[in-house]
PDB file of C-alpha atoms in Angstrom:
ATOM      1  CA  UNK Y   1       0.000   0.000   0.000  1.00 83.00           C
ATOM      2  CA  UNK Y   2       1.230   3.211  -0.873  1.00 87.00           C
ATOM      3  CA  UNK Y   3       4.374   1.713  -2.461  1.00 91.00           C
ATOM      4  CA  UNK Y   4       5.764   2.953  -6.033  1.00 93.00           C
ATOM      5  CA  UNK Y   5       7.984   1.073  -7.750  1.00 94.00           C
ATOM      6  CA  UNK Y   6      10.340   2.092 -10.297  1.00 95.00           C
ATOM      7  CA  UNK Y   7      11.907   0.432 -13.064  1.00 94.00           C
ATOM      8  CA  UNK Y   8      15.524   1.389 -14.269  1.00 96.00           C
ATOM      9  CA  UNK Y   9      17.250  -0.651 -17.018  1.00 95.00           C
ATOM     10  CA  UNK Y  10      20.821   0.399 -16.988  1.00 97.00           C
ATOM     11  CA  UNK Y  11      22.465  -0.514 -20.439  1.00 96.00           C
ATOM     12  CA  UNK Y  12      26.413  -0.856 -20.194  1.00 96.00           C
ATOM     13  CA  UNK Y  13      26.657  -1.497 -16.942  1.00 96.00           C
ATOM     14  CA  UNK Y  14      27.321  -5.311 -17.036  1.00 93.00           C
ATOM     15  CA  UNK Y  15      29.998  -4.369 -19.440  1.00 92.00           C
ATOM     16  CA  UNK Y  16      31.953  -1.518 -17.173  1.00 93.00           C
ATOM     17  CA  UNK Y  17      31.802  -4.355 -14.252  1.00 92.00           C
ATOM     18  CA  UNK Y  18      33.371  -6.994 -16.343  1.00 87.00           C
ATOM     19  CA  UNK Y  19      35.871  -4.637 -17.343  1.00 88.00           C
ATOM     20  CA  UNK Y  20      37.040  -4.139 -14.069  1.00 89.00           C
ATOM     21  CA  UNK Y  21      35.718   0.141 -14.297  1.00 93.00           C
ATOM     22  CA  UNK Y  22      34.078  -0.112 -10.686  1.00 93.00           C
ATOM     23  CA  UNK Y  23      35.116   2.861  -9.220  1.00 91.00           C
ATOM     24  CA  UNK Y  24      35.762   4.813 -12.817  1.00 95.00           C
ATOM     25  CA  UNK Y  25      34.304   8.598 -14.087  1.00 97.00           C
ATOM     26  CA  UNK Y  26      32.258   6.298 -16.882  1.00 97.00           C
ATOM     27  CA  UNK Y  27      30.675   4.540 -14.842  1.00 97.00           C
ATOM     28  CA  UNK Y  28      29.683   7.116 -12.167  1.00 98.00           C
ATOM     29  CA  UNK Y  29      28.266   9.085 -14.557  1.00 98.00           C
ATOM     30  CA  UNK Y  30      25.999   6.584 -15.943  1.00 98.00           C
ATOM     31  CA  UNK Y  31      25.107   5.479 -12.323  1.00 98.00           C
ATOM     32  CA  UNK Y  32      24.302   9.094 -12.043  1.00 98.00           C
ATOM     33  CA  UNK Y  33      22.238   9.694 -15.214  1.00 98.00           C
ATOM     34  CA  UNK Y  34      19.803   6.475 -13.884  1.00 98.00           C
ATOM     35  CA  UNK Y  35      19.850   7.358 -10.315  1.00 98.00           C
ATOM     36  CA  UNK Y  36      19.510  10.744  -9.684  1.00 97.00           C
ATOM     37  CA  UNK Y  37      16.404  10.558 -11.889  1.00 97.00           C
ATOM     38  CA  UNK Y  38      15.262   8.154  -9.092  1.00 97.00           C
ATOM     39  CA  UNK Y  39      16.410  10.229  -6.091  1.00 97.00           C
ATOM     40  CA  UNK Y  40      14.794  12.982  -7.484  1.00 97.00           C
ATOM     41  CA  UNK Y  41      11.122  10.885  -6.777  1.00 96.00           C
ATOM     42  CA  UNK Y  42      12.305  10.330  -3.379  1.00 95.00           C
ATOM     43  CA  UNK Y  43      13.679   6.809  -3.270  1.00 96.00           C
ATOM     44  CA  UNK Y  44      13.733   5.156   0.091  1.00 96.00           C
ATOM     45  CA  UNK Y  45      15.008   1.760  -1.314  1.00 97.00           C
ATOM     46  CA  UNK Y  46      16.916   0.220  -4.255  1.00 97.00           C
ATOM     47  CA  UNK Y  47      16.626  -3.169  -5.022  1.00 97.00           C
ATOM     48  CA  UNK Y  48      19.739  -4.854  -7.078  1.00 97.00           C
ATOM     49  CA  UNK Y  49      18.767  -6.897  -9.842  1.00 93.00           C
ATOM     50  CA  UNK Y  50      21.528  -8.080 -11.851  1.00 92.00           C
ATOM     51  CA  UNK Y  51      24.418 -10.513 -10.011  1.00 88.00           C
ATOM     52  CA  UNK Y  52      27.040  -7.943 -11.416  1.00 92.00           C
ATOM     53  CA  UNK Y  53      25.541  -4.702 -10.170  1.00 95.00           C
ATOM     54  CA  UNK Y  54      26.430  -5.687  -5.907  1.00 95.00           C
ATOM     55  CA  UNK Y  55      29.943  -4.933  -7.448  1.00 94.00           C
ATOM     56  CA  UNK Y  56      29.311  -1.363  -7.956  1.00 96.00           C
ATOM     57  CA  UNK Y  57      27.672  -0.934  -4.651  1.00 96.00           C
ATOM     58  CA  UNK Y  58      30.006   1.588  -3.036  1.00 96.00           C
ATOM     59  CA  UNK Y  59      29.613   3.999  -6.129  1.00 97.00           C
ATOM     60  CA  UNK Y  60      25.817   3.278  -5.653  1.00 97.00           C
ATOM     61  CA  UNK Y  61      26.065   4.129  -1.860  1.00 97.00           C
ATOM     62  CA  UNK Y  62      27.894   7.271  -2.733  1.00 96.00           C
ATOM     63  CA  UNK Y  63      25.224   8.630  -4.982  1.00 97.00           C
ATOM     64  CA  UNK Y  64      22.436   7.738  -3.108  1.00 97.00           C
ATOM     65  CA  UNK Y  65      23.752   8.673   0.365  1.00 96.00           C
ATOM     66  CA  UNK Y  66      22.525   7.048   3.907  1.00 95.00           C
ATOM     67  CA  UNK Y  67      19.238   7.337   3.555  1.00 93.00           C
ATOM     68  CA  UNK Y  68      18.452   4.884   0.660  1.00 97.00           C
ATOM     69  CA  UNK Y  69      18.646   1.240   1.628  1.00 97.00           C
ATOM     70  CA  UNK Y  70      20.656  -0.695  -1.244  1.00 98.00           C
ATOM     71  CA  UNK Y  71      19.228  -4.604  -1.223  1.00 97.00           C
ATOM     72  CA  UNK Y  72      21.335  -6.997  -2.695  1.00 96.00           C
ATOM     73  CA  UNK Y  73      18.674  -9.691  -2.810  1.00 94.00           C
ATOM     74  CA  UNK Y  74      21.835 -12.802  -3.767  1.00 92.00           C
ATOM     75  CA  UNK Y  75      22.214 -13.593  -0.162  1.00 93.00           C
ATOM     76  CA  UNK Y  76      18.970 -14.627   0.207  1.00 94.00           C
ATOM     77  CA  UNK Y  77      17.942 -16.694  -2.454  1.00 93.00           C
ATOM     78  CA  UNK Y  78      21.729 -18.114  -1.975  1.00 91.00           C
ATOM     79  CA  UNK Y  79      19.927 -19.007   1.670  1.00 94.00           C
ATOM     80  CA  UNK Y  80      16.865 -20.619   0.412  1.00 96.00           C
ATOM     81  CA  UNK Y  81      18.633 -22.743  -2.535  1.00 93.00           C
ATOM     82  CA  UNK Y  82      20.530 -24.004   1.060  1.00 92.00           C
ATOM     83  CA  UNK Y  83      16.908 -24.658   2.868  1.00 95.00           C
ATOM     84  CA  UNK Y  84      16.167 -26.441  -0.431  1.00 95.00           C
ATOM     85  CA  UNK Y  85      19.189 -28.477  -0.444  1.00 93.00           C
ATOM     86  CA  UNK Y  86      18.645 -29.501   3.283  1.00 92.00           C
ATOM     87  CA  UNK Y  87      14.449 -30.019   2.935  1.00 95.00           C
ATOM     88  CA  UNK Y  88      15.206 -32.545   0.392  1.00 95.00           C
ATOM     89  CA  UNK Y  89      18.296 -33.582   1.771  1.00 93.00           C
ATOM     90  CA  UNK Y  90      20.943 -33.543  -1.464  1.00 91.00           C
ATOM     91  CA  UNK Y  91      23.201 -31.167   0.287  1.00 85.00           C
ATOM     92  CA  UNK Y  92      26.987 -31.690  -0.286  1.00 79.00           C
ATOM     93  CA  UNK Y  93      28.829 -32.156   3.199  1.00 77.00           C
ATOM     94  CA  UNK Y  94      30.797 -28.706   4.191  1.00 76.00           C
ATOM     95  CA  UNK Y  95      34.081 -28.960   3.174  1.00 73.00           C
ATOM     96  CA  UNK Y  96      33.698 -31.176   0.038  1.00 73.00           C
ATOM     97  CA  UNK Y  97      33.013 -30.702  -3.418  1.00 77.00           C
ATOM     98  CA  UNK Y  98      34.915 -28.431  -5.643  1.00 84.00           C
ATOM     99  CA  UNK Y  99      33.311 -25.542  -7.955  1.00 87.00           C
ATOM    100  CA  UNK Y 100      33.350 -25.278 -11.663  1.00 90.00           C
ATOM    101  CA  UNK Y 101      32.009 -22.041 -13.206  1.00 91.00           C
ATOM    102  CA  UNK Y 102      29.991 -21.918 -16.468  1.00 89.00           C
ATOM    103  CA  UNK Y 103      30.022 -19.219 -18.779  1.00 87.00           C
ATOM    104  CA  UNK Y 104      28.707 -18.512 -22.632  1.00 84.00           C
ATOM    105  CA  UNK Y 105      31.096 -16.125 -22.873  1.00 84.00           C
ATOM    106  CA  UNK Y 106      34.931 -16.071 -23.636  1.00 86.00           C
ATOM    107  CA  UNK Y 107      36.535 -18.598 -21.065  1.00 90.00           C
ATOM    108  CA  UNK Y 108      39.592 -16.957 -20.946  1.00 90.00           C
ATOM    109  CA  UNK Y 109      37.670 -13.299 -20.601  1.00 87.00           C
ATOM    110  CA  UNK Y 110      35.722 -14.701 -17.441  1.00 89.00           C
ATOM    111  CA  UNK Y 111      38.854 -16.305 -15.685  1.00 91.00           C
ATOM    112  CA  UNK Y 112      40.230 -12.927 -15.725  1.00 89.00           C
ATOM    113  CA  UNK Y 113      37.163 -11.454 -14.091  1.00 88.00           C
ATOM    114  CA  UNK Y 114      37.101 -13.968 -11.199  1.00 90.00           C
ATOM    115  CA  UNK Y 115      40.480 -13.161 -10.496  1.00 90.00           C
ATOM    116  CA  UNK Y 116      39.939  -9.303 -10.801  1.00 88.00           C
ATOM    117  CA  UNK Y 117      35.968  -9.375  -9.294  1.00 89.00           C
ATOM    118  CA  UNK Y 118      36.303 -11.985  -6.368  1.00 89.00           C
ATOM    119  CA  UNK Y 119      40.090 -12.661  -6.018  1.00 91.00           C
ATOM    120  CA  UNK Y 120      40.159 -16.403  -7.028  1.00 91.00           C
ATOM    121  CA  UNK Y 121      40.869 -18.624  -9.925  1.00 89.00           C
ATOM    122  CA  UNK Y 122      38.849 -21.274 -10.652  1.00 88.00           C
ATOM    123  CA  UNK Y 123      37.735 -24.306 -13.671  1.00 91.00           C
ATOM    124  CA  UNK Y 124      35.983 -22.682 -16.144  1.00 93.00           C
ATOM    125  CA  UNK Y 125      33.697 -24.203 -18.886  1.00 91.00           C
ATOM    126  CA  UNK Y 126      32.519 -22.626 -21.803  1.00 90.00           C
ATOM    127  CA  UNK Y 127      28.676 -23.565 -22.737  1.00 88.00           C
ATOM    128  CA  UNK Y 128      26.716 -23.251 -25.456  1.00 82.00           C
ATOM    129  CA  UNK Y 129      22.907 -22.723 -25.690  1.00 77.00           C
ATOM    130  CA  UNK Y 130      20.438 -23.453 -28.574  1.00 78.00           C
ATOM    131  CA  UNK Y 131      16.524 -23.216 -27.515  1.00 74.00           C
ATOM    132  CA  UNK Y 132      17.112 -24.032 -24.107  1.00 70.00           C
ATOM    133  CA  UNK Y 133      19.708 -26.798 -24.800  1.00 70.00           C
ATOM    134  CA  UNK Y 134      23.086 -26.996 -23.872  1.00 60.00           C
ATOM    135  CA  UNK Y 135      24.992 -27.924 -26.740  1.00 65.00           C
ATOM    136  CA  UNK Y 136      28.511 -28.655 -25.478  1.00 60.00           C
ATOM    137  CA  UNK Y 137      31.024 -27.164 -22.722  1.00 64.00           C
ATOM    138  CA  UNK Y 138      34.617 -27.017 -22.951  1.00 59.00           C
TER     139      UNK Y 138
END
């Protein structure tokens, strides 16, 4: 009740994460062009909808100041994929397992952003997609 929602696409964006321009003039300036718009209408909240905009979330928190609430909302279904997991009992045992990452991009391209976006390397498949099948990975 008494809630308005807003709706911001924000074209390039993905592409200034993956190149590693968090915390560049480019990019604030196109966080600016979509936000202020927003703050203008008296935002309270901002809800993050894309898994690579949480890595632009200090530039986000310097635009929109204290009194917006940023909500990355990955934690949480990260929590109930675990509930899931546990309900139905096909969790892996902590400590075991190892973690592949898939990508239908460039394999080499996305190595480089896991080491530059979270600080790790990792196995890395490339997948392809043709009306909802995968095709092949390698």
């Amino acid at each position: 009740q008494d809630v308005k929602v807003l709706h911001q696409p924000c074209p390039g964006l993905v592409q200034q994460v993956e190149a590693g321009k968090l915390d560049d003039p480019e990019t604030e300036k196109m966080l600016r062009e979509w936000l202020d718009p927003m703050l203008q209408q008296g935002i309270d909240t901002l809800v993050l909808a894309c898994t690579h905009y949480p890595f632009v979330t200090p530039a986000i928190k310097k635009i929109v100041g204290e009194k917006v609430r940023v909500i990355d909302p990955a934690p949480a279904v990260a929590k109930q994929v675990q509930r899931l997991l546990e309900q139905q009992n096909i969790q892996n045992p902590k400590g075991t397992g190892e973690i592949t990452y898939y990508t239908t991009g460039d394999k080499k391209v996305f190595e480089k952003m896991l080491q530059l976006l979270l600080g790790v390397k990792g196995r890395v498949e490339e997948v392809r997609w043709e009306n909802d099948t995968k095709l092949a990975t390698g």
